[in-house]
PDB file of C-alpha atoms in Angstrom:
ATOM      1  CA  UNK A   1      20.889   2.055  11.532  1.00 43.00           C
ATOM      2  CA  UNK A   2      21.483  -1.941  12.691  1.00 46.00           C
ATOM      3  CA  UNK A   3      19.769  -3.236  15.109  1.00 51.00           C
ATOM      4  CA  UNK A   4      21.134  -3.237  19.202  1.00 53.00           C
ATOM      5  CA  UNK A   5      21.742  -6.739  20.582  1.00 52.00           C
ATOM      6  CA  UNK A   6      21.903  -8.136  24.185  1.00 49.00           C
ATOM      7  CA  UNK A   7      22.878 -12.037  25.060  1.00 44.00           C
ATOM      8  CA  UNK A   8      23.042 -13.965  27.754  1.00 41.00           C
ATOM      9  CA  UNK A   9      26.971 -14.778  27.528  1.00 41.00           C
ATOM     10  CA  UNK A  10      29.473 -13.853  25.147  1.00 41.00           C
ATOM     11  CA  UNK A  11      28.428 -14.002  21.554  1.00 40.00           C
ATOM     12  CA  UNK A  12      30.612 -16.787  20.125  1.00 47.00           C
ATOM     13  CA  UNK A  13      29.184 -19.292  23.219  1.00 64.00           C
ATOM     14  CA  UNK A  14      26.163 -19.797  20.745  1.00 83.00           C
ATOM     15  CA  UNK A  15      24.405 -19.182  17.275  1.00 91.00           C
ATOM     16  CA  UNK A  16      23.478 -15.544  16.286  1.00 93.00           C
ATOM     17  CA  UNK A  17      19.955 -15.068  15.267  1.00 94.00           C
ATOM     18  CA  UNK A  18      19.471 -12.111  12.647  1.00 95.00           C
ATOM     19  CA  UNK A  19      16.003 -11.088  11.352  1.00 96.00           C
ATOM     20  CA  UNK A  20      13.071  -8.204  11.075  1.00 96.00           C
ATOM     21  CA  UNK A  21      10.484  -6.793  12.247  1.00 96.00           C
ATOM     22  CA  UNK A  22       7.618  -5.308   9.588  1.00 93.00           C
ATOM     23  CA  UNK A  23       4.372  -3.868   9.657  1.00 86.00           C
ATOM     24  CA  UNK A  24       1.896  -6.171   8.135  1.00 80.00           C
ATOM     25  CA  UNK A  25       2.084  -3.920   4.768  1.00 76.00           C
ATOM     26  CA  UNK A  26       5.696  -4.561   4.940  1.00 82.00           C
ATOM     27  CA  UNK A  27       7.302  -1.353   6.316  1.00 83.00           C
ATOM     28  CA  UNK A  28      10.109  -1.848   9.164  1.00 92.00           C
ATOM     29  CA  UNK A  29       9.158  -1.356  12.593  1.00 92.00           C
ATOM     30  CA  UNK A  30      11.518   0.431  14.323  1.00 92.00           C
ATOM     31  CA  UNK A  31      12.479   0.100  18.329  1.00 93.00           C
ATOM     32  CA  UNK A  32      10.736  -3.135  18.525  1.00 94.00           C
ATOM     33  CA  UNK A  33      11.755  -5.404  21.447  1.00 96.00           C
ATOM     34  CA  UNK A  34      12.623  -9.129  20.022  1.00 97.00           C
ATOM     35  CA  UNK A  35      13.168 -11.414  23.224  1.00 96.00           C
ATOM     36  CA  UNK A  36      13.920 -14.913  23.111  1.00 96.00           C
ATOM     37  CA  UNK A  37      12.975 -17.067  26.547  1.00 94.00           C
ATOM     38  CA  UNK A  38      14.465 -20.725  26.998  1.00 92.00           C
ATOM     39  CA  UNK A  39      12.324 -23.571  28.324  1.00 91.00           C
ATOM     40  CA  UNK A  40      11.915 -22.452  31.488  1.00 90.00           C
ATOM     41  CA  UNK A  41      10.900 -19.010  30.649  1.00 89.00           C
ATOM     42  CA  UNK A  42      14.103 -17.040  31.203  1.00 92.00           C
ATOM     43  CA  UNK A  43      15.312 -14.533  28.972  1.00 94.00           C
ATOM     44  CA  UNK A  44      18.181 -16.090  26.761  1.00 93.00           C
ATOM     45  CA  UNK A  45      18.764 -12.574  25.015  1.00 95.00           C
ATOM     46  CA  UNK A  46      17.339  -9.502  23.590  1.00 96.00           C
ATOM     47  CA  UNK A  47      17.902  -7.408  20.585  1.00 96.00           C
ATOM     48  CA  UNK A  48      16.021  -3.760  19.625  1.00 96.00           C
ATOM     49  CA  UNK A  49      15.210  -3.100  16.362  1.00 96.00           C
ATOM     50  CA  UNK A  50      17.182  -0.522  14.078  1.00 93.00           C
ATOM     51  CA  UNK A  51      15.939   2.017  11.679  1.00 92.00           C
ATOM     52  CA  UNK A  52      15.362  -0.378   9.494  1.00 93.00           C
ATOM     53  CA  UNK A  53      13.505  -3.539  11.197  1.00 94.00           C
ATOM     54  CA  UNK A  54      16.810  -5.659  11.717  1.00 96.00           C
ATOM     55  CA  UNK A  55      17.704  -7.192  14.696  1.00 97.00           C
ATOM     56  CA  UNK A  56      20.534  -9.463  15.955  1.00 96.00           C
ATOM     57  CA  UNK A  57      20.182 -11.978  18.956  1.00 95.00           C
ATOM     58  CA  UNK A  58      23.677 -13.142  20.163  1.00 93.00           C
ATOM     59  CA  UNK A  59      24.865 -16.311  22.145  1.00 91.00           C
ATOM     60  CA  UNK A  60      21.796 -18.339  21.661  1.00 93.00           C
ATOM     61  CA  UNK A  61      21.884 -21.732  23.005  1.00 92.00           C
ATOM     62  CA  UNK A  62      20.588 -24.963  20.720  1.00 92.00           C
ATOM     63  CA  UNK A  63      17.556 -25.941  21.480  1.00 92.00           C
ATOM     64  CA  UNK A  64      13.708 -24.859  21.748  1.00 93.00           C
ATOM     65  CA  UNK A  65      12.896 -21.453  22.718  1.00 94.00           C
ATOM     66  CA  UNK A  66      10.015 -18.994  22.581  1.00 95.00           C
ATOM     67  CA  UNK A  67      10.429 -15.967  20.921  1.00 96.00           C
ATOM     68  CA  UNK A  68       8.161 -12.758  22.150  1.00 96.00           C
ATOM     69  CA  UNK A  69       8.168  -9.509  19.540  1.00 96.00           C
ATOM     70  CA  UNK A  70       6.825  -6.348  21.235  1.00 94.00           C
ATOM     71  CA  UNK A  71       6.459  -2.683  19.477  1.00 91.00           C
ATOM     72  CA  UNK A  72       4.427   0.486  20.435  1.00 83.00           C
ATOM     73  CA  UNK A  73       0.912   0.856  19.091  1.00 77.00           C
ATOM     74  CA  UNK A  74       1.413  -3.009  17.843  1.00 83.00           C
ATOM     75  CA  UNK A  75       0.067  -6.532  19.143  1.00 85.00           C
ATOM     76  CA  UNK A  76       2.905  -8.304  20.497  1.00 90.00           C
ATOM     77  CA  UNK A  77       3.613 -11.331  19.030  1.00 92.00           C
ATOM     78  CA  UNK A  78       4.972 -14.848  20.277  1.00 94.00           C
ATOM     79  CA  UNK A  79       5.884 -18.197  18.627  1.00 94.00           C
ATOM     80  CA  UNK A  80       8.195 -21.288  19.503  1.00 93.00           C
ATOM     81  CA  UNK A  81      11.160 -21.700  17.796  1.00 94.00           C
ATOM     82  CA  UNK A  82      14.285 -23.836  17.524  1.00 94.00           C
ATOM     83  CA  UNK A  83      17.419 -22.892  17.695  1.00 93.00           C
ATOM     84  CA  UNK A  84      20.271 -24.825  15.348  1.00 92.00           C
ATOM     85  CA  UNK A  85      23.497 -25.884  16.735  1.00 87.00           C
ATOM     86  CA  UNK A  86      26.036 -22.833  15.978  1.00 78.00           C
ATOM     87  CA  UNK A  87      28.045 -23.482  12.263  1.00 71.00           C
ATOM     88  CA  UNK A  88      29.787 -20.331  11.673  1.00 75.00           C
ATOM     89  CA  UNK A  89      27.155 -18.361  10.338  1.00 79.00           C
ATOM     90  CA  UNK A  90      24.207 -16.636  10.962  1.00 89.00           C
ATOM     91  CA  UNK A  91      20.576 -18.483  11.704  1.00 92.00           C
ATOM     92  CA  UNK A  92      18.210 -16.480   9.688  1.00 93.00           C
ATOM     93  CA  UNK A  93      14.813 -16.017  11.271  1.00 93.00           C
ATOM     94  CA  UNK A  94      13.344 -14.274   8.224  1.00 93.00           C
ATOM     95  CA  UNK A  95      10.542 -11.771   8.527  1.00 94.00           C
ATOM     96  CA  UNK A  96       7.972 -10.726  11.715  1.00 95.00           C
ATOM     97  CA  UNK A  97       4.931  -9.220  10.931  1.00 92.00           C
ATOM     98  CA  UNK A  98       3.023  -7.385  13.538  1.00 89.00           C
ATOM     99  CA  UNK A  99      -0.237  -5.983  13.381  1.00 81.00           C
ATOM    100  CA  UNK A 100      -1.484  -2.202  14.806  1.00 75.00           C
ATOM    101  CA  UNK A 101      -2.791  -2.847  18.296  1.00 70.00           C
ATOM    102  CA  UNK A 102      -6.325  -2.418  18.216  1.00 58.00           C
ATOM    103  CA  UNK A 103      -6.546  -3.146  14.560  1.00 59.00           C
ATOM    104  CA  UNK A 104      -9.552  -4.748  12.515  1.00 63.00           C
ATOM    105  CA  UNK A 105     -10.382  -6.123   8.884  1.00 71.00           C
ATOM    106  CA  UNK A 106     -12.901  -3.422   8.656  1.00 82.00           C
ATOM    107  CA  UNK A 107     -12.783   0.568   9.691  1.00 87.00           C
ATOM    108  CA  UNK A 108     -14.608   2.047  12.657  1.00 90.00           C
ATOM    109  CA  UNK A 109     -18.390   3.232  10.579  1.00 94.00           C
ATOM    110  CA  UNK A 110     -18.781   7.036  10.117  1.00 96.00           C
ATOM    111  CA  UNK A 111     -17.752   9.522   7.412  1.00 97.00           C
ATOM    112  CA  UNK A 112     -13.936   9.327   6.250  1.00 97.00           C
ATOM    113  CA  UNK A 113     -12.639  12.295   3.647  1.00 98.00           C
ATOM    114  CA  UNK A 114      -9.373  11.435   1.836  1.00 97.00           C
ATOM    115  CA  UNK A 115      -5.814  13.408   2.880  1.00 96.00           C
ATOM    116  CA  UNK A 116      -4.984  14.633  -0.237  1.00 95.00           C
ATOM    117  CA  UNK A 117      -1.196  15.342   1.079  1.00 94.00           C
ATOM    118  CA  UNK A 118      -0.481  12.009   2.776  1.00 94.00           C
ATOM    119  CA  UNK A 119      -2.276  10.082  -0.592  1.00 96.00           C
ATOM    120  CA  UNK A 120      -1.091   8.568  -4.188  1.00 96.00           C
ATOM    121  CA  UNK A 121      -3.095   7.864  -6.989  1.00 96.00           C
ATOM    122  CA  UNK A 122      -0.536   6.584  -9.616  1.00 95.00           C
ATOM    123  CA  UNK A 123      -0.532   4.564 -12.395  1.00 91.00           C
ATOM    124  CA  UNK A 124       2.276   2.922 -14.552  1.00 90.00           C
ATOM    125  CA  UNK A 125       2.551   2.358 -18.357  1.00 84.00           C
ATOM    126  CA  UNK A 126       4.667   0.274 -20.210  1.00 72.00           C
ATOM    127  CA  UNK A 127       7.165   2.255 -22.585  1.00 57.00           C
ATOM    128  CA  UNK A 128       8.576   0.560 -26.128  1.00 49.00           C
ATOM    129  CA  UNK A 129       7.770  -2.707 -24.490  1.00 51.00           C
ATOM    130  CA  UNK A 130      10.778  -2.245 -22.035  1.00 54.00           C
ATOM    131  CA  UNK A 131      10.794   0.561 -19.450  1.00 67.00           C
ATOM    132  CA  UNK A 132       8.029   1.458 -17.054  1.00 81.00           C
ATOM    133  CA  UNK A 133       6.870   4.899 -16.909  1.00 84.00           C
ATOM    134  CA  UNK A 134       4.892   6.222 -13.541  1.00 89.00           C
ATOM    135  CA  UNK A 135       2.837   9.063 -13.330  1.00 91.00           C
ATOM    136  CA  UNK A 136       0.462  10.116 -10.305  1.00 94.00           C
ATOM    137  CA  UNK A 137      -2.277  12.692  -9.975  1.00 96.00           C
ATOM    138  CA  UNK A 138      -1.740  15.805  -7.419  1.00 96.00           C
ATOM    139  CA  UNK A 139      -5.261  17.022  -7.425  1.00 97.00           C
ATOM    140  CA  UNK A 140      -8.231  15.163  -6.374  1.00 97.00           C
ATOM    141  CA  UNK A 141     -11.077  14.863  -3.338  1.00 97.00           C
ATOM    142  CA  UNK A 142     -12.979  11.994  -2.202  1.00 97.00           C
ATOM    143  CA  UNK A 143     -15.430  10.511   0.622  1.00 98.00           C
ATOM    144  CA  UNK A 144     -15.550   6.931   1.720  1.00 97.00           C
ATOM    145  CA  UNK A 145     -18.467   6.560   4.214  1.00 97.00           C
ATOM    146  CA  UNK A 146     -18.736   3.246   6.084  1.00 95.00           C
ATOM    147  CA  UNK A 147     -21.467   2.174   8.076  1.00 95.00           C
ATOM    148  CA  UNK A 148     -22.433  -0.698  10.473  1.00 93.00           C
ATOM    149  CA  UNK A 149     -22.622  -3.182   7.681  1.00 93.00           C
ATOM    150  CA  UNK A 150     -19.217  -2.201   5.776  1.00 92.00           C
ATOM    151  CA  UNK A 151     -20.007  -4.559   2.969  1.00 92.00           C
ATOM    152  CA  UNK A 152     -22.826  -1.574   1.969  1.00 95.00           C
ATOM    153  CA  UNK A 153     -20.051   1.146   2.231  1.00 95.00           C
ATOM    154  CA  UNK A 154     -19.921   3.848  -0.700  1.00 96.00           C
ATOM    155  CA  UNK A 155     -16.674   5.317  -2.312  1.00 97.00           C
ATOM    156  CA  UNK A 156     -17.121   8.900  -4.325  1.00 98.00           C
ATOM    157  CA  UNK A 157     -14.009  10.149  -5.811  1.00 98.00           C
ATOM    158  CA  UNK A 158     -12.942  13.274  -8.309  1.00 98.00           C
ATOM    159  CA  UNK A 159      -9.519  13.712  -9.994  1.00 97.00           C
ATOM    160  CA  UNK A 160      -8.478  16.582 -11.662  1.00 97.00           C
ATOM    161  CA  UNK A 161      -6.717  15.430 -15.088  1.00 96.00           C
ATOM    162  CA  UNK A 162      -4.685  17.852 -15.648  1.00 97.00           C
ATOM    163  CA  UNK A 163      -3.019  16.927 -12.423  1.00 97.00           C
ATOM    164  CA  UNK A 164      -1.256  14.332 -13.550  1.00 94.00           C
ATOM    165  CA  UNK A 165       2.774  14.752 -13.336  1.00 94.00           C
ATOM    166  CA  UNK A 166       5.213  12.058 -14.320  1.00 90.00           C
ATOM    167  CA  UNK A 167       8.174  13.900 -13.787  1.00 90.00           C
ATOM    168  CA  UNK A 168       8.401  15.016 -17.488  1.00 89.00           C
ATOM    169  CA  UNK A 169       7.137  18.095 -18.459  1.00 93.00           C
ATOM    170  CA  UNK A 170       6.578  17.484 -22.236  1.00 91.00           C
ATOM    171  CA  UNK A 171       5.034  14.586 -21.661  1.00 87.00           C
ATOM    172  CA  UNK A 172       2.962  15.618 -18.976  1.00 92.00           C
ATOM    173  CA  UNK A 173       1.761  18.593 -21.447  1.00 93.00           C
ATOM    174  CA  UNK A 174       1.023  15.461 -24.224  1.00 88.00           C
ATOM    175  CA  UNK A 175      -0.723  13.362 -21.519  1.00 88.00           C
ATOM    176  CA  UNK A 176      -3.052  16.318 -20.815  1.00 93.00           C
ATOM    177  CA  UNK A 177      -3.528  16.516 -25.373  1.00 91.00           C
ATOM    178  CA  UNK A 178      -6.792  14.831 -27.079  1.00 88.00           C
ATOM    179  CA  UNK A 179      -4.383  12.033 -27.824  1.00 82.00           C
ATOM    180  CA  UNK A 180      -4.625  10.715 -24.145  1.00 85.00           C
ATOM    181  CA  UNK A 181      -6.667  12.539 -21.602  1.00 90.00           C
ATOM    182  CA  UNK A 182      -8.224  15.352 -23.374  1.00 92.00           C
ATOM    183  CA  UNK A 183      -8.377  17.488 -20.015  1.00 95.00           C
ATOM    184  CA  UNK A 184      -9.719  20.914 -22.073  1.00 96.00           C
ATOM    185  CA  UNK A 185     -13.092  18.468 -22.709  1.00 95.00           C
ATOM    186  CA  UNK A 186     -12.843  16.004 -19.766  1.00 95.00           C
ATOM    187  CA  UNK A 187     -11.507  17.646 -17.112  1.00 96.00           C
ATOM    188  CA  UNK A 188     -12.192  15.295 -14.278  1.00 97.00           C
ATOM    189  CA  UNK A 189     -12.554  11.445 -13.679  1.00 96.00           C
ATOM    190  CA  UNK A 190     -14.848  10.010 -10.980  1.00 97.00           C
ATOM    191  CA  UNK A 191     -14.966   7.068  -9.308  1.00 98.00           C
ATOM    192  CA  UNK A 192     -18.146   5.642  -7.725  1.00 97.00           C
ATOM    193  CA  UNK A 193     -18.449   2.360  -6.154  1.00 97.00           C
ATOM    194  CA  UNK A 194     -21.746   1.600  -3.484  1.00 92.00           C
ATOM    195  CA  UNK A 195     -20.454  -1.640  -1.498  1.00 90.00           C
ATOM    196  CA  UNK A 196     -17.600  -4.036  -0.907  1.00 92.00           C
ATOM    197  CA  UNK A 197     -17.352  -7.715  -0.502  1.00 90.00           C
ATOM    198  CA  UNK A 198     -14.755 -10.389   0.385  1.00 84.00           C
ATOM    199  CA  UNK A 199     -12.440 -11.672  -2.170  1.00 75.00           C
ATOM    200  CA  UNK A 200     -10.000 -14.760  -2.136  1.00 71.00           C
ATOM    201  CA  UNK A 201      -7.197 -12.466  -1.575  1.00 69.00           C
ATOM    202  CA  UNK A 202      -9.074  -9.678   0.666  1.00 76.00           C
ATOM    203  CA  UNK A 203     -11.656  -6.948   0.124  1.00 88.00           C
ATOM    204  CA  UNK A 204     -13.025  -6.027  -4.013  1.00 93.00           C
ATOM    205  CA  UNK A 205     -14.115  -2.917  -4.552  1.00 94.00           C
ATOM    206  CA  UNK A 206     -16.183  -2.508  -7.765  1.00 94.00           C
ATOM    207  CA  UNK A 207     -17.394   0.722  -9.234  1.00 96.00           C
ATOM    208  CA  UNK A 208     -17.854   3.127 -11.876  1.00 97.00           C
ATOM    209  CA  UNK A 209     -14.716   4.833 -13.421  1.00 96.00           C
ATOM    210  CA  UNK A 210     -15.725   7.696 -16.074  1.00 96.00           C
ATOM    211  CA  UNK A 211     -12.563   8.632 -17.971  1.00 93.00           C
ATOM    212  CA  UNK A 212     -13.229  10.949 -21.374  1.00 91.00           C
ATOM    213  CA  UNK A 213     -16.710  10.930 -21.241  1.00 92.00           C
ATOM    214  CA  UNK A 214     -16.963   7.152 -21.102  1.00 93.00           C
ATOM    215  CA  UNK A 215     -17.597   5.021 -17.974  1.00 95.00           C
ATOM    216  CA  UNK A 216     -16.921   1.526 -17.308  1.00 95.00           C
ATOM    217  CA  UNK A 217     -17.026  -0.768 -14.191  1.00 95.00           C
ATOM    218  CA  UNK A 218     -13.745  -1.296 -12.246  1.00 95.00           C
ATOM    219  CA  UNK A 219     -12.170  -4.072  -9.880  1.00 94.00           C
ATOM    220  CA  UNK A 220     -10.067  -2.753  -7.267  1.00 95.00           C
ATOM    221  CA  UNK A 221      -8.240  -5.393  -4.927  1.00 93.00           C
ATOM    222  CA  UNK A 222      -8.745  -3.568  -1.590  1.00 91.00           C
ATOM    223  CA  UNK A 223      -7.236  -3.719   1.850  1.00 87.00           C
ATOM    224  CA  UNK A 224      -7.387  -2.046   5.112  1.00 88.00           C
ATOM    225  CA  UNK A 225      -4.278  -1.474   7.126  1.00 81.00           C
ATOM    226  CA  UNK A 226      -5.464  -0.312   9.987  1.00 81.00           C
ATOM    227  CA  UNK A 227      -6.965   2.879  11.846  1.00 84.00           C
ATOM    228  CA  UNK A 228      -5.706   5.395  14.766  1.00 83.00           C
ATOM    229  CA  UNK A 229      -5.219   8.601  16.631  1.00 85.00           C
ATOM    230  CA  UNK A 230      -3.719  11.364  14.964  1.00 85.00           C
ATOM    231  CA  UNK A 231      -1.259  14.019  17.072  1.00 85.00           C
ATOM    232  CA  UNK A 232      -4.348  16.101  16.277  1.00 88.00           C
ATOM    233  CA  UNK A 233      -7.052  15.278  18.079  1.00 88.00           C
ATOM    234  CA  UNK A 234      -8.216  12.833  14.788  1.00 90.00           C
ATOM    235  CA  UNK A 235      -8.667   9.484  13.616  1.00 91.00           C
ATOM    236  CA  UNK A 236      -7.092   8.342  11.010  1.00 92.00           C
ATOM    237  CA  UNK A 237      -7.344   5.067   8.008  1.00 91.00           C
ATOM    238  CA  UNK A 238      -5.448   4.057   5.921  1.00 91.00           C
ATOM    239  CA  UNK A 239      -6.268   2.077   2.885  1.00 92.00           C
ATOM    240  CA  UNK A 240      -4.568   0.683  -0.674  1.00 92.00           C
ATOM    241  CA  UNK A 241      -5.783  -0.593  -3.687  1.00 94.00           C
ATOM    242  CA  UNK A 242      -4.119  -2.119  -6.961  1.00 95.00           C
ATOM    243  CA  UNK A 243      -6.480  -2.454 -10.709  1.00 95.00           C
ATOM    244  CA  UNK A 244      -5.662  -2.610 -13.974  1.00 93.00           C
ATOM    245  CA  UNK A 245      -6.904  -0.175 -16.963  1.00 90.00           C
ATOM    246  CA  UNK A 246      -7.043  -0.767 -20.556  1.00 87.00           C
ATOM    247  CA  UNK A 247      -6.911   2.374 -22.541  1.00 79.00           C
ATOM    248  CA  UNK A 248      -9.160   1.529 -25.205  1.00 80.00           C
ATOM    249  CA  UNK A 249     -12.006   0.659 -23.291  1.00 85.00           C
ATOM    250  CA  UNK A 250     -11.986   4.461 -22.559  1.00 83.00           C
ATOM    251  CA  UNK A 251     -11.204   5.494 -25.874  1.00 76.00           C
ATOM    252  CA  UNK A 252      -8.074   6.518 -25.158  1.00 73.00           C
ATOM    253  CA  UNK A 253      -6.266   4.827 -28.500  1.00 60.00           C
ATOM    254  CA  UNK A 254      -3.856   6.710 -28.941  1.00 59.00           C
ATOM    255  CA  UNK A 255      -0.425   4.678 -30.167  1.00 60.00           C
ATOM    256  CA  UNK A 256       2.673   5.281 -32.666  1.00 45.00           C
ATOM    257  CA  UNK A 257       4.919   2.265 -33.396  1.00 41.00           C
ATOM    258  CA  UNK A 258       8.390   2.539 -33.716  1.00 40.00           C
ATOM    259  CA  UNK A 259      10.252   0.536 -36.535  1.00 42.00           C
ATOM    260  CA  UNK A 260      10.248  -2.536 -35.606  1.00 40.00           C
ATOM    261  CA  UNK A 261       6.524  -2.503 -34.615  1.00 42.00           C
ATOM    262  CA  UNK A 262       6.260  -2.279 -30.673  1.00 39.00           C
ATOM    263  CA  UNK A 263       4.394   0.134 -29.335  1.00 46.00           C
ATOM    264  CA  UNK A 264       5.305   3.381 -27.495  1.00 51.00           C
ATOM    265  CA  UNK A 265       2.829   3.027 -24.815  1.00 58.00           C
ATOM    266  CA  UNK A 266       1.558  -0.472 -23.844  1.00 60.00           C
ATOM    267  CA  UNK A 267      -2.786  -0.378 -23.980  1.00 73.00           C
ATOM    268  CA  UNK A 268      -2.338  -1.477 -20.062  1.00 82.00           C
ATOM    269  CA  UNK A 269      -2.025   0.766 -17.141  1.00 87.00           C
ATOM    270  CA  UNK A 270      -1.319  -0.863 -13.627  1.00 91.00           C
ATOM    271  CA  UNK A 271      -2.924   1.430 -11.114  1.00 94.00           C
ATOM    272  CA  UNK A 272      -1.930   1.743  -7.426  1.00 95.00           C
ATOM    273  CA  UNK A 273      -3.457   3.719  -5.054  1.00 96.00           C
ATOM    274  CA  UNK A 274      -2.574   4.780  -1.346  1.00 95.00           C
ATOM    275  CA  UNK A 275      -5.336   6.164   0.961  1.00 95.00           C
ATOM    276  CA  UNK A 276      -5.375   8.428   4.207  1.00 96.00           C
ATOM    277  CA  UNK A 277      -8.520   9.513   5.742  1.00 97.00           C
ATOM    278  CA  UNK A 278      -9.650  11.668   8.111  1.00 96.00           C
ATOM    279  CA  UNK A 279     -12.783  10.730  10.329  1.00 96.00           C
ATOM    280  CA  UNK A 280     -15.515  13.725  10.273  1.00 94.00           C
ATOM    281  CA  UNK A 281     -16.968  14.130  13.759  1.00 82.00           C
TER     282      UNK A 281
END
């Protein structure tokens, strides 16, 4: 769906301004108001966001302007721009990020238990040095509690191995072997991790992964995107976190090398996960 537009006089009397409208995590924001004032604080024109986050200004007259970004359950946003002399084409604005009204680095404190159905735990190998290949885990539990100082918050976590699935049932059956996670033995990983801190790129989460028996600390890059009402009477946070694995620090050796000497599976897994959690009154 393309964005609605609204200008001031007809649109070849002046530059067209295209752009978006994202979420800080970078999803679109749909039905967001973008509304450009001149210097004197009338409205110049308006656009609405599409489906998609684009929007279209039309008939914009050179010169400064401010231009005011509103959205539902988001903190409007304004800035000053200036707008070029018309040349034929479009003046791109780029991207505006806005951030969930009410929204903090840090989650309300209390007891938060993991959706299971609106959250991904996935991680991606690297296949014969080329392709990537993802898998995810459909089973697992977990509690993130978070009190008044949330630099002391704890993170417990189970995951069923033999939940993983990448889309491939042979492979999932080899995944689940003694060549890679030896689910008949190990059948569960846990995470554990007792406190946060600030990093140079946001929040690190270190804790305890055990994987076949073996346990080893982890980094996760963390971040918060923000908390809410549900439709249900809830609250609701939602976090994501990226880390990197290396197989054999968990034992998990396993390789076969194909003639000319690359290896199926690359000893690096890039992990990703995506977060939902409920808050326990």
């Amino acid at each position: 769906m393309r964005a609605g537009a609204a200008g001031a006089g007809p649109a070849a009397a002046g530059t067209t301004g295209e752009g978006r409208v994202l979420t800080r995590e970078g999803w679109p924001v749909a039905g967001a108001s973008v509304t450009l004032l001149g210097p004197d604080g009338s409205q110049v024109a308006r656009a609405v966001t599409g489906g998609d986050g684009t929007f279209a200004l039309l008939g914009l007259p050179a010169g400064a302007a401010t231009m005011l970004v509103a959205a539902p359950a988001h903190e409007p946003r304004a800035s000053s721009v200036v707008v070029p002399a018309s040349t034929g084409g479009a003046w791109r604005l780029g991207e505006v990020r806005l951030r969930r009204s009410g929204g903090s680095d840090t989650p309300p404190p209390g007891v938060w238990v993991i959706d299971v159905a609106h959250s991904t735990i996935s991680a991606t190998a690297h296949h014969l040095g080329l392709a990537a290949v993802h898998g995810r885990f459909t089973s697992f539990e977990g509690v993130i509690t978070v009190p008044e100082d949330v630099t002391r918050s704890t993170v417990e976590v189970t995951i069923e191995a033999a939940s993983i699935d990448t889309g491939n049932a042979q492979r999932d059956e080899h995944l689940r072997a003694a060549d890679f996670l030896d689910t008949a033995r190990h059948p569960a990983l846990t995470f554990s991790a007792g406190g946060v801190q600030r990093g140079a790129d946001g929040w690190v989460l270190v804790g305890d992964l055990t994987l076949l028996g073996t346990t080893r600390p982890v980094t996760l890059q963390l971040s918060y995107a923000g908390s809410g009402p549900d439709p249900w009477g809830g609250t609701r946070a939602a976090f994501s976190a990226t880390t990197e694995l290396h197989r054999d620090d968990f034992k998990m050796n396993w390789n076969q090398a194909v003639g000319i000497g690359v290896a199926v599976f690359g000893t690096t897994l890039k992990v990703a996960i995506d977060i939902e959690a409920v808050l326990q009154q």
